[in-house]
Each structure stands twice: as C-alpha cells, then as structure tokens.
Coordinates of N, CA and C in Angstrom, one line a residue:
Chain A
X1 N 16.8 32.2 1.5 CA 17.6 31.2 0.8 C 16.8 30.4 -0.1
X2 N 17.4 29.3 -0.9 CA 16.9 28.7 -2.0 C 15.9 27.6 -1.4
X3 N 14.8 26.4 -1.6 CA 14.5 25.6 -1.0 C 13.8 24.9 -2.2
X4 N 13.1 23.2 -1.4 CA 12.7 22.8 -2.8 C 12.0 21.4 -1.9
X5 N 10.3 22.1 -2.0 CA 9.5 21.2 -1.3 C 9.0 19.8 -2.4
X6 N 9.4 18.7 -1.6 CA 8.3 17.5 -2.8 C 7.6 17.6 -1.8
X7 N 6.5 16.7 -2.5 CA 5.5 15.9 -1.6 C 6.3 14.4 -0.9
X8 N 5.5 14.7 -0.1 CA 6.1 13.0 1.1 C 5.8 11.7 0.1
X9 N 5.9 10.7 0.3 CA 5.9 9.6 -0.3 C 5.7 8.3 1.1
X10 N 5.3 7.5 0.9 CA 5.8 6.6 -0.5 C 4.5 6.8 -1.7
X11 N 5.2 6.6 -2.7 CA 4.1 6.2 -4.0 C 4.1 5.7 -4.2
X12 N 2.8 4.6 -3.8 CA 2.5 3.5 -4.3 C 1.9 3.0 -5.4
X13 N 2.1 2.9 -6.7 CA 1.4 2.7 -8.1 C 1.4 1.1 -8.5
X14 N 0.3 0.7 -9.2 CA 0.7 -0.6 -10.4 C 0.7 0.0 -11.4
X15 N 1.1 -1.2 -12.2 CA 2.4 -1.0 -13.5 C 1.0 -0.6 -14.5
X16 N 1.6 0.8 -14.9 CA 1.0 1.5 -16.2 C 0.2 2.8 -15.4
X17 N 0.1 3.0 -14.6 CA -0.8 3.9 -14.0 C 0.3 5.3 -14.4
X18 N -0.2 6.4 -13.7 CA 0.1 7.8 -14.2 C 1.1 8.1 -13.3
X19 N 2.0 8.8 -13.4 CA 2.8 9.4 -11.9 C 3.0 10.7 -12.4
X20 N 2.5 11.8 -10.9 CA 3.0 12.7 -10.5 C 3.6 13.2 -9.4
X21 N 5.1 13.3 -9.0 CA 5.5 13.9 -8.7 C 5.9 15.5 -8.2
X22 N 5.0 15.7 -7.1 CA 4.9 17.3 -7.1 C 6.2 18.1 -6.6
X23 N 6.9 19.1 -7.1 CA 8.1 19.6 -6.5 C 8.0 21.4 -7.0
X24 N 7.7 22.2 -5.6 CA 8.2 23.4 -6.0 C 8.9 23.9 -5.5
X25 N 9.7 25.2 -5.4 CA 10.9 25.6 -5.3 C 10.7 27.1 -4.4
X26 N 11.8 27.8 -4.0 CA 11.9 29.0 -3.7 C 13.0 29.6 -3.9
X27 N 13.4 30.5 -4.8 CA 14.9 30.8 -5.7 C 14.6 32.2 -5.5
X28 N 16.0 32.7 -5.4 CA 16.3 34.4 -5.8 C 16.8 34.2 -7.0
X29 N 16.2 34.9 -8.3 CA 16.8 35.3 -9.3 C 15.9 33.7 -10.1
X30 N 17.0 33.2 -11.2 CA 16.3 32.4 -12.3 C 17.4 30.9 -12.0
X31 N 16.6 30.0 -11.5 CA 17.7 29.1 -11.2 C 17.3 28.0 -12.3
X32 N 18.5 27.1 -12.4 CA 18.1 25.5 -13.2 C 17.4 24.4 -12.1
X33 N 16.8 24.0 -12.7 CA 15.8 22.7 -12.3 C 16.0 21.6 -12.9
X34 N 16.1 20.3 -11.8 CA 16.2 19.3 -12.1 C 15.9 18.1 -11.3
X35 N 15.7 17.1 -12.0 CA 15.2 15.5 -11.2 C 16.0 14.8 -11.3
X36 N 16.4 14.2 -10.0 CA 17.6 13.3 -10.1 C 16.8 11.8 -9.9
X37 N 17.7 10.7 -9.9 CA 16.8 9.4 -9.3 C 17.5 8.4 -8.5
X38 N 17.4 7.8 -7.9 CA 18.1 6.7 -7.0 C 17.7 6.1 -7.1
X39 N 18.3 4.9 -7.5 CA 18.1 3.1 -7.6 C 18.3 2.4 -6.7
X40 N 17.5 1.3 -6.1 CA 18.4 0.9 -4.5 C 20.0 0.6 -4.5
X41 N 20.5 1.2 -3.3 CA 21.6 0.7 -3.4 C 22.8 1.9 -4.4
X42 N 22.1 2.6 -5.0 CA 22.9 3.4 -5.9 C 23.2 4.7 -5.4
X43 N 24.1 5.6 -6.1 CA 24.0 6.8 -6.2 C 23.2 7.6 -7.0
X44 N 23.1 9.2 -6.9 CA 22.2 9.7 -7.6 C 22.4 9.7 -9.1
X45 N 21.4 9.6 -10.3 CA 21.4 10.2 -11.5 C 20.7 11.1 -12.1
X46 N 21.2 11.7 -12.9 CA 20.5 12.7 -13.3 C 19.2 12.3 -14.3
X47 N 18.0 12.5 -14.5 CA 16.9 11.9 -14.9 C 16.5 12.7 -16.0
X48 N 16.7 15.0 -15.7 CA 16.0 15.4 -16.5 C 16.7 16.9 -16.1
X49 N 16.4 18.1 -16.9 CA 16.9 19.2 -16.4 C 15.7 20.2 -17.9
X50 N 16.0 20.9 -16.9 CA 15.3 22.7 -17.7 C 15.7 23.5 -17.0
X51 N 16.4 24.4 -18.5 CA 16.7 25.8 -17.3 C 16.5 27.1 -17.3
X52 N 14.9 27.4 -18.2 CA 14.1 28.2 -18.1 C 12.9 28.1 -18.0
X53 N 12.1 29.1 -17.6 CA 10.4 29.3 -17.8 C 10.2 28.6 -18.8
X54 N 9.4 27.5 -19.0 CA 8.8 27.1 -19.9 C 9.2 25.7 -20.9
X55 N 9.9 26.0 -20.2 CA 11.4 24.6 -20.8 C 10.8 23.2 -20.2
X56 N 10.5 22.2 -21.3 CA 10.5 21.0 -20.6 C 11.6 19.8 -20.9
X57 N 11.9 19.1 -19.8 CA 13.1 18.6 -20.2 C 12.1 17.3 -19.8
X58 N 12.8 16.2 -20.7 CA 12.5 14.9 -20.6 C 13.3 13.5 -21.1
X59 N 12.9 12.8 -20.8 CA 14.1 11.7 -20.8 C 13.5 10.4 -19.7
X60 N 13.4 9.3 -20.8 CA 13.1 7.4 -20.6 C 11.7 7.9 -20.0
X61 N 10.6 8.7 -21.0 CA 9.2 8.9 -20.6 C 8.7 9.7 -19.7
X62 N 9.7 10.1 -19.0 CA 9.3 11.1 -17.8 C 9.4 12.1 -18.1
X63 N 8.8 13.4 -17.9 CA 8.7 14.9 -18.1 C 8.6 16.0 -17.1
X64 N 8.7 17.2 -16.8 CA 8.8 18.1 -16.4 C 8.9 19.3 -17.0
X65 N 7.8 20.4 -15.9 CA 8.1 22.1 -17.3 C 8.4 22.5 -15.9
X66 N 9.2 23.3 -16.6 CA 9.6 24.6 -15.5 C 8.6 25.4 -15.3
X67 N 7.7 26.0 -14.5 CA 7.0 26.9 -14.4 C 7.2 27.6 -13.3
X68 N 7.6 28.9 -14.0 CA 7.8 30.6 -13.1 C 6.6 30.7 -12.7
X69 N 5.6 30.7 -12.8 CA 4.7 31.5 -12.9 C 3.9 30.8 -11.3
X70 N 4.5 29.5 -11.4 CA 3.8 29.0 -10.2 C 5.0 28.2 -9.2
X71 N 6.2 28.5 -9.8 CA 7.9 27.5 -9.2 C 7.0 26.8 -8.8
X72 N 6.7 25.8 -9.9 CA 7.0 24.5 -9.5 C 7.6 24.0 -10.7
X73 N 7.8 22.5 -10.8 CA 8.3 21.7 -11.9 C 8.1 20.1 -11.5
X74 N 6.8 19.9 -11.6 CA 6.3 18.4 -11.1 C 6.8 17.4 -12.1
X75 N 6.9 16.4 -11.6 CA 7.6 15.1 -12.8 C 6.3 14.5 -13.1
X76 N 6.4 14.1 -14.6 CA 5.0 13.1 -14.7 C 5.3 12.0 -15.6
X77 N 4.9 11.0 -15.2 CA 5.2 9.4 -16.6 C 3.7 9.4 -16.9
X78 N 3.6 9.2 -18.2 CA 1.8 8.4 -18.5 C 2.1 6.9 -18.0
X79 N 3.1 6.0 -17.7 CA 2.9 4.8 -18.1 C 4.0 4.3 -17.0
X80 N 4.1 4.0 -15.6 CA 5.0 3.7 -14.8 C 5.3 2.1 -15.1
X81 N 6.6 1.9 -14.5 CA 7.1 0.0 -14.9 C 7.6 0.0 -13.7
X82 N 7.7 -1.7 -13.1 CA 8.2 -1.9 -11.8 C 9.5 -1.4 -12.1
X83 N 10.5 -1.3 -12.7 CA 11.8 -0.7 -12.8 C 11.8 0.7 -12.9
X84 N 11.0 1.8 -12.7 CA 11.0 3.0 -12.4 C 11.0 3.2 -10.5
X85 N 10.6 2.2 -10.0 CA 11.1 1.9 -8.7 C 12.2 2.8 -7.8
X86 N 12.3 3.8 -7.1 CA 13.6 4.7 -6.8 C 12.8 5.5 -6.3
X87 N 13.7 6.5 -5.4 CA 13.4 7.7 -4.9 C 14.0 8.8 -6.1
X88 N 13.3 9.4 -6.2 CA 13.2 10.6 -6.8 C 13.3 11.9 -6.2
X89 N 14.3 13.0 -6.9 CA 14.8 14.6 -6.0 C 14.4 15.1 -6.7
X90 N 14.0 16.0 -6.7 CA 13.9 17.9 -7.3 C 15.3 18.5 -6.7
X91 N 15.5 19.0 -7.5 CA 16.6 20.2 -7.1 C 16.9 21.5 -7.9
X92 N 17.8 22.4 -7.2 CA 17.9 23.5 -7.8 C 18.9 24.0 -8.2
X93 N 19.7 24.6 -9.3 CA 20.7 25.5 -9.0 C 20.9 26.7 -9.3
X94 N 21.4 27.4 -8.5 CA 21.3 28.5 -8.9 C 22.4 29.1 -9.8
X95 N 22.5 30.6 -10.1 CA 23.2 31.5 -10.5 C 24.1 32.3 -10.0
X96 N 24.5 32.0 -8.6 CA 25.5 32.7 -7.6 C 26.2 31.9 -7.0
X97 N 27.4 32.6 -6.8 CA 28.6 32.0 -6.1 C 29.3 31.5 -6.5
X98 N 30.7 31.1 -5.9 CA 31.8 30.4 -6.8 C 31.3 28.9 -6.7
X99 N 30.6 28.1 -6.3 CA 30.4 26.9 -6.4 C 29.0 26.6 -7.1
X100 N 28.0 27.5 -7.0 CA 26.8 27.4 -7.3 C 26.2 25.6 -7.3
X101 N 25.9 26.3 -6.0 CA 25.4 25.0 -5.1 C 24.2 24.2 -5.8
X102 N 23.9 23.1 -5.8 CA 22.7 22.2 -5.7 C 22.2 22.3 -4.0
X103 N 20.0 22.6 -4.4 CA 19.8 22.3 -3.4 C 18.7 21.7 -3.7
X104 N 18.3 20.3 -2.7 CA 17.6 19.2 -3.1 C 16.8 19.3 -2.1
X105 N 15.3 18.9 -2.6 CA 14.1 18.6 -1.9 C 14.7 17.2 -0.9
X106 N 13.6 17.0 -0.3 CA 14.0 15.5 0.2 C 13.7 14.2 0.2
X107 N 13.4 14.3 -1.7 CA 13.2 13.0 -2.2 C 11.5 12.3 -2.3
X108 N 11.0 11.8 -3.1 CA 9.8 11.1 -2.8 C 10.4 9.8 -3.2
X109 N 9.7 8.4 -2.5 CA 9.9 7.5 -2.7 C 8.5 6.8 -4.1
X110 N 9.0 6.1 -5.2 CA 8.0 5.2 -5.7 C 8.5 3.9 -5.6
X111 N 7.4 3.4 -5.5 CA 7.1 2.0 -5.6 C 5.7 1.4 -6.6
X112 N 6.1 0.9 -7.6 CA 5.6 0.2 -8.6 C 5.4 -1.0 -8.2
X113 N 3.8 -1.8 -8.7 CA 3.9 -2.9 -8.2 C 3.3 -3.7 -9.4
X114 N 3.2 -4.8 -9.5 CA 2.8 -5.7 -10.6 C 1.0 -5.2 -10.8
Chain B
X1 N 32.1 10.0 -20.6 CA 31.1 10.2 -19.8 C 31.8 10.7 -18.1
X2 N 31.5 11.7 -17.4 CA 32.2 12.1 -16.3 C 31.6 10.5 -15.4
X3 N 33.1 9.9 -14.8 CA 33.0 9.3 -13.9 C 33.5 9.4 -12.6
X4 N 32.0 9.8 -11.3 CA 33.1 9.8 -10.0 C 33.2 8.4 -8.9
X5 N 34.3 8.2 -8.5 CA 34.6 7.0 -8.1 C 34.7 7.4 -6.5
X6 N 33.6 6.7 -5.5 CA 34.5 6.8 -4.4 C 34.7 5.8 -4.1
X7 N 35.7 5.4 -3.1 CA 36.7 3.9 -2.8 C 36.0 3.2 -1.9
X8 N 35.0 3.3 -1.4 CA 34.4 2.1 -1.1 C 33.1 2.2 -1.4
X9 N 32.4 1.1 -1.0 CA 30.7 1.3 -0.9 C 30.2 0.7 0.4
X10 N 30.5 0.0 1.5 CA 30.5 -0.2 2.6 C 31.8 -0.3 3.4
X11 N 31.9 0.3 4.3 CA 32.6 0.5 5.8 C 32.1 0.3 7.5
X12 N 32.9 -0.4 8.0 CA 32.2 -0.4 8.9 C 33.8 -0.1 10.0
X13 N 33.0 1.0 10.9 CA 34.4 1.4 12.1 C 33.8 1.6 13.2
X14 N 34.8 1.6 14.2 CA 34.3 2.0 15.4 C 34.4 3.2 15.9
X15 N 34.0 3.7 16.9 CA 33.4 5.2 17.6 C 34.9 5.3 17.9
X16 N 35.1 6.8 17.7 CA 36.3 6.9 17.7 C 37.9 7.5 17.0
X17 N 37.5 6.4 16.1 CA 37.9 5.8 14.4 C 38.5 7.1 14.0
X18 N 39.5 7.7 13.2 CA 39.3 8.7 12.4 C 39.4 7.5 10.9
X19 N 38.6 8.5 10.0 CA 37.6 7.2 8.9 C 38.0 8.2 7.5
X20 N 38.8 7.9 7.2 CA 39.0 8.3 5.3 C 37.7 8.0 4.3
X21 N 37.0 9.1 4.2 CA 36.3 8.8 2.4 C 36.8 9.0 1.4
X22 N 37.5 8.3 0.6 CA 38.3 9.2 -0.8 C 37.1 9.0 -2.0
X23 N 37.4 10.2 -3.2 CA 36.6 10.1 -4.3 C 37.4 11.0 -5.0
X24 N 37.4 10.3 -6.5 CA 38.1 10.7 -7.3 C 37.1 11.3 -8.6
X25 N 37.3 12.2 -9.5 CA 36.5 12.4 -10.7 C 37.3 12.7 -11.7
X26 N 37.1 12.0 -13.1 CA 37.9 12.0 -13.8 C 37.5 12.8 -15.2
X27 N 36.8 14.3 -14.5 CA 36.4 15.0 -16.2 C 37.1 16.6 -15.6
X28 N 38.0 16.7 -14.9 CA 38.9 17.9 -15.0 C 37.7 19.0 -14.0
X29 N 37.0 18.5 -13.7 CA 35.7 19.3 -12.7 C 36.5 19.9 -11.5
X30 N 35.8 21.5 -11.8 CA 36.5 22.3 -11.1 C 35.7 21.8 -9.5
X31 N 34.9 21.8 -9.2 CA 33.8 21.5 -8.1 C 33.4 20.4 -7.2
X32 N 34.1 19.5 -6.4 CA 33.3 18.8 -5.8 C 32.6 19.2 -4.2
X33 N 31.9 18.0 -3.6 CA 31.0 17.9 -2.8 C 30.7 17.1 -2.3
X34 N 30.6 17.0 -0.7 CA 30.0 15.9 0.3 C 29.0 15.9 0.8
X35 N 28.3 15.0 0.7 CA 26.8 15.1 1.3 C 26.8 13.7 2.0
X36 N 25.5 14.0 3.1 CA 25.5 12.7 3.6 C 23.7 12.4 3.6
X37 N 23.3 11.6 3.0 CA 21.9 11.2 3.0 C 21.2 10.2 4.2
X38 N 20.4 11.1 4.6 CA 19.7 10.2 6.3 C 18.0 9.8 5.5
X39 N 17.5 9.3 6.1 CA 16.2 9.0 6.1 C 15.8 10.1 6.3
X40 N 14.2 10.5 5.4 CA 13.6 11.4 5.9 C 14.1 13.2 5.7
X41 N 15.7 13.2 5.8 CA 16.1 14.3 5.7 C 16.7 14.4 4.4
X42 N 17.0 14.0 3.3 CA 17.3 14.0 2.2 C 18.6 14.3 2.0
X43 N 19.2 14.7 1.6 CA 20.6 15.1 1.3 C 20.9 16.2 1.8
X44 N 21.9 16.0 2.8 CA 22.8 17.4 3.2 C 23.8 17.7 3.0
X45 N 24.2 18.7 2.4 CA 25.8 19.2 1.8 C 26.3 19.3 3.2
X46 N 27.6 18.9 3.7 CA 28.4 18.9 4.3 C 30.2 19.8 4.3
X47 N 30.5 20.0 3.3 CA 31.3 20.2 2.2 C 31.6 20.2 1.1
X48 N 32.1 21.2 0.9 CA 32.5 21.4 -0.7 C 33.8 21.9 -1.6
X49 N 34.1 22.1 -2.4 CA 35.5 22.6 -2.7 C 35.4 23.1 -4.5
X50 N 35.7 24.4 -4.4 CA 35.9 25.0 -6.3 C 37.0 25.0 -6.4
X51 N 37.9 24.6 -5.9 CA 39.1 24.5 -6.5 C 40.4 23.6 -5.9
X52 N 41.6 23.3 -6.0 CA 42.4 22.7 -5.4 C 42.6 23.2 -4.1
X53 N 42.9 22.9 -3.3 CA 43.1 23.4 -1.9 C 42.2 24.4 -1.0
X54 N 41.0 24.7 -1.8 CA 39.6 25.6 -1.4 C 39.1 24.8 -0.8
X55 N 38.5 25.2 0.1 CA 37.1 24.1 0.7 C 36.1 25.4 1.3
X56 N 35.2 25.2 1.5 CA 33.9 26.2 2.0 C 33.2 24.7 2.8
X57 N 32.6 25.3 4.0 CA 31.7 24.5 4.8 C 30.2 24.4 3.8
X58 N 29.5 23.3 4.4 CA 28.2 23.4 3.9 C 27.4 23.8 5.1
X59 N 26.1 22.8 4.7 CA 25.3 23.3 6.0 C 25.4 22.4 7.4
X60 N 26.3 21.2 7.0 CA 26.4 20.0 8.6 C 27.9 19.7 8.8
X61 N 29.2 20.6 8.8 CA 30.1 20.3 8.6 C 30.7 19.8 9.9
X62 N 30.1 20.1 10.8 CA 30.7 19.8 12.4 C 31.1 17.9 12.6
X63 N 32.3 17.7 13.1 CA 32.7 16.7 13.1 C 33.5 16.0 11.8
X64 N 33.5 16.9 10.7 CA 33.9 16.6 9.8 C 35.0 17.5 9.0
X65 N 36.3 17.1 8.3 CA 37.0 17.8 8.0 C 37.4 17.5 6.1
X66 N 37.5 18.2 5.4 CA 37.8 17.6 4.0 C 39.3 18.4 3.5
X67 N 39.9 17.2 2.2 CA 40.9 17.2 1.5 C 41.4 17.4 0.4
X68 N 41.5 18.4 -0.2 CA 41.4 18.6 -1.6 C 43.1 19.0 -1.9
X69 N 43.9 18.1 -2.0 CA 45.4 18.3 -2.9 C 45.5 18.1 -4.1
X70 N 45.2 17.6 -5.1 CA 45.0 17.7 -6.2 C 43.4 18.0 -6.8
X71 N 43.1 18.1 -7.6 CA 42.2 18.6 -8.4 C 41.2 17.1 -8.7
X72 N 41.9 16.2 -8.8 CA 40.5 15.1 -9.0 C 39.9 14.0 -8.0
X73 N 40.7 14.9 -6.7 CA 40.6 14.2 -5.4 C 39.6 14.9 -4.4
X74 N 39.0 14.7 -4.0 CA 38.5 15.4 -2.6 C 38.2 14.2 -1.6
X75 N 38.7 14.3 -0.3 CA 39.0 13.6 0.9 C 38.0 14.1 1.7
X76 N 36.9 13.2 2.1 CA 36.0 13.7 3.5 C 36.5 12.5 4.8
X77 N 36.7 13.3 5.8 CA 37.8 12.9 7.1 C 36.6 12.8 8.1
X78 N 36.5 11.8 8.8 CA 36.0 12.0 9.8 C 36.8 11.8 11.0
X79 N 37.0 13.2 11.9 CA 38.3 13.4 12.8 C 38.0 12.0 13.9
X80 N 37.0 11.5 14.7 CA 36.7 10.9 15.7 C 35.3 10.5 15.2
X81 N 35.0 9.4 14.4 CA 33.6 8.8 14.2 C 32.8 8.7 15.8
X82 N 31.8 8.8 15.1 CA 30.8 8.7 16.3 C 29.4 8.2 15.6
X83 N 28.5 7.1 16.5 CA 27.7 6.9 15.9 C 26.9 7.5 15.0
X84 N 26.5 8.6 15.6 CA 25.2 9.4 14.6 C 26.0 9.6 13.3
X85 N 27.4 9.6 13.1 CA 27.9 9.7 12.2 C 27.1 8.5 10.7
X86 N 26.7 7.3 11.0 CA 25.8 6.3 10.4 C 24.9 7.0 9.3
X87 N 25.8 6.9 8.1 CA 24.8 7.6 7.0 C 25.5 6.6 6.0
X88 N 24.6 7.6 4.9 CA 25.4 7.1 3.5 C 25.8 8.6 2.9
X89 N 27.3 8.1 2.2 CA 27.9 9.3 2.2 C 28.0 9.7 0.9
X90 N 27.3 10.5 0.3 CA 27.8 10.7 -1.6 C 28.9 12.3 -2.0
X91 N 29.5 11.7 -2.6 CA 30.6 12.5 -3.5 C 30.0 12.8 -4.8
X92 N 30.2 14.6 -5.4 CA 29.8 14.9 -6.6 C 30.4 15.5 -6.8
X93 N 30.4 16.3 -8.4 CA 31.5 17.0 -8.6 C 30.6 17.7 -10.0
X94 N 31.2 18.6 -10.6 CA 30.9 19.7 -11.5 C 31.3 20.1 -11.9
X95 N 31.1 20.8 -13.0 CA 31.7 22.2 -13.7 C 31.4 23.6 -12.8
X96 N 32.4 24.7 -13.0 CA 32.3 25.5 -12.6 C 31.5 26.7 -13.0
X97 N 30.7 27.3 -12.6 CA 29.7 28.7 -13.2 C 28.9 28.3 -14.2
X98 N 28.8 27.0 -14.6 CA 27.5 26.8 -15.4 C 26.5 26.0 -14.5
X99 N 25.3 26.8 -14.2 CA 24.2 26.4 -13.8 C 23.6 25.3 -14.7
X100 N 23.5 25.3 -15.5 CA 22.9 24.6 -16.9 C 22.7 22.7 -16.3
X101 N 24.2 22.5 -15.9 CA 24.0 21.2 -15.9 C 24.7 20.8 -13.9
X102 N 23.8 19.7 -13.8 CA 23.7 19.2 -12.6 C 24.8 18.7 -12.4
X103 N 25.0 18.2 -11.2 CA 26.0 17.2 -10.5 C 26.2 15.8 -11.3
X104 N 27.5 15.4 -11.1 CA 27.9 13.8 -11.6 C 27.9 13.0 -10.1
X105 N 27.2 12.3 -9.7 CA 27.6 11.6 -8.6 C 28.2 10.5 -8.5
X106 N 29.2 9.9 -7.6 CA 29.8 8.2 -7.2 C 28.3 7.9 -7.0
X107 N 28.8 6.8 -6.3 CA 27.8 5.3 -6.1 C 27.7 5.2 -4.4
X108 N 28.1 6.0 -3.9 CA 27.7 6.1 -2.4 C 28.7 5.1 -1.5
X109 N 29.1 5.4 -0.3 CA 29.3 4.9 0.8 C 28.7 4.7 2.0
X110 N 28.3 3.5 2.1 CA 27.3 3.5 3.5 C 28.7 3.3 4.7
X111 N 28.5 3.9 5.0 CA 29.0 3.9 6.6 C 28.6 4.0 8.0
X112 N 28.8 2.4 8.7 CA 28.6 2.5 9.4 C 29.7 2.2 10.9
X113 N 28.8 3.4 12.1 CA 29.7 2.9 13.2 C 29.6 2.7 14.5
X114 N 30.4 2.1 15.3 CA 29.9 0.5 16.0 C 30.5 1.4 17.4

C-alpha cells in the first residue's frame, strides 16, 4: 500500500536559518505530492503540490521537487520567520479508486524562535 | 474559494453520548472525509464518501458511523462516545478522479469526552 515517511520533529530553528523538511513516500504507479500546514489551533492547508517527476511546486518561499528517482519530496525555506511556526504533512495521492484517497505522513513539528 | 465548514470547533460530552459532527462544503465536491488527528499518529481517515448516500470505511472506522443525504453534507456520528474517542476531528472534501489537486479542509473539532 501507499505510505509517506517525515522525519520526527520537533524543529527547532531561529529566525532566518534554512529548513528542511524530509518526506519520502511509497506509491504504486505515479502519484501527486503535497505539503499541507497547520497553524495552532487550525485546520489543514494546502502549502504546495507537484504532480510529476521533476515538478517543483512552491508557494510563500517554500519549495519542494518531486523526485522519482529517489520518492522523496523534502520541503525547504532559505529564510524561516517565527510565523512559519506549524506542523507540517507530506502526503500522497494517488491515481486509483473511486475516491482516490490522501495519505499523510505524520507531520513534523517547527518551531521558529527569535 | 472552496469553503468547508464544520459546526463546531470545541465540544465537550460525556461517555456514552451519541455526538453529531456536521460539515458542510460549498464547491459541489463530489468527495468528502473524516479523519481524526491524535498526537504522534498524524491523521487517520476514518471515513469517507464519493457520492450522496456512498460511504466506504477508512482505516479506524470502529465506533463510528457517517451521513451523507445530500451532497454538501457529510455527518460523522459517534454511536456511544467513549473516552479514547478525545481527538480532533477534521472534515475534507474534493473533487472527484483528479489527483492533481489536494483536499479543502474545515477548521477542526476538538472533541472532548468526560
């Protein structure tokens, strides 16, 4: 079946340092990839998506490539702010079924500090 | 912009309880979904639904029953709350057979029970 390992957290950074987010996956077939984010207190949003080999999707400085060659699709900022603050998902979806499910890593936590 | 709304964002009931989650989505989304997010364990689909009166189990459906009568509704029931029931519960919804793009999520329900 599908899966979608991060790394454990917490992440602790000060403000401007680099972040990477490690997340790879295990899919039958060619699935879409994506980073969600959670704000305390909030529900999920969607942060970023690619939905091939090679594809980087990005959005408010954060990036990610899709890579077949190694499934993964790690997140990276050059420049973290205490408001990037959230747990952050990887997830997957695939190309099968009538619902074609999301399946989500289990989150890393950041924490930005002054 | 797809908005999904569920009707509360804290609850609190007792063991026992049968406990209404309603969520509504207002972009004609053939797909929703219940998940409940624990510490540590990240998000688990619970339920789901591709269509009006469809429902398919996820992976933690035990104790739990859902409601789909109209199309921008989906109802997660809980028949007899029980502590471990104590999550936060998220509603999402989607398009159907396009992988391309992710889930719309509510703003969560913490529920707890006593």
């Amino acid at each position: 079946g599908n899966s979608v390992t991060q790394m454990e957290g917490p992440v602790t950074l000060s403000e401007e340092a680099f972040l990477t987010i490690n997340c790879t996956y295990t899919a039958t077939g060619y699935p879409s990839l994506f980073w969600y984010v959670q704000y305390p207190g909030e529900g999920l949003q969607l942060l970023l998506k690619a939905t091939k080999a090679d594809d980087k999707g990005s959005n408010k400085g954060f990036e990610a490539t899709y890579r077949k060659e190694t499934t993964s699709f790690h997140l990276e900022k050059g420049s973290v702010q205490v408001s990037d603050s959230a747990v952050y998902f990887c997830a997957l979806r695939d190309r099968t079924g009538t619902a074609s499910k999301l399946t989500f890593g289990t989150g890393t936590r950041l924490q930005v500090t002054l | 912009d797809v908005k999904v709304t569920q009707s509360s964002r804290y609850l609190v009931k007792r063991t026992g309880e049968k406990v209404f989650l309603e969520c509504v989505q207002d972009m004609d989304h053939e797909n929703m979904f219940w998940y409940r997010q624990d510490p540590g364990l990240g998000l688990r689909l619970i339920y789901f639904s591709y269509d009006v009166k469809m429902k398919e189990k996820g992976d933690i459906p035990e104790g739990y029953s859902v409601s789909r009568e109209k199309k921008e509704r989906f109802s997660l029931i809980l028949e007899s709350a029980s502590t471990n029931q104590t999550s936060m519960y998220l509603c999402a919804s989607s398009t159907r057979g396009i992988p391309n793009y992710g889930y719309t999520f509510g703003s969560g329900t913490r529920l707890t029970v006593v």
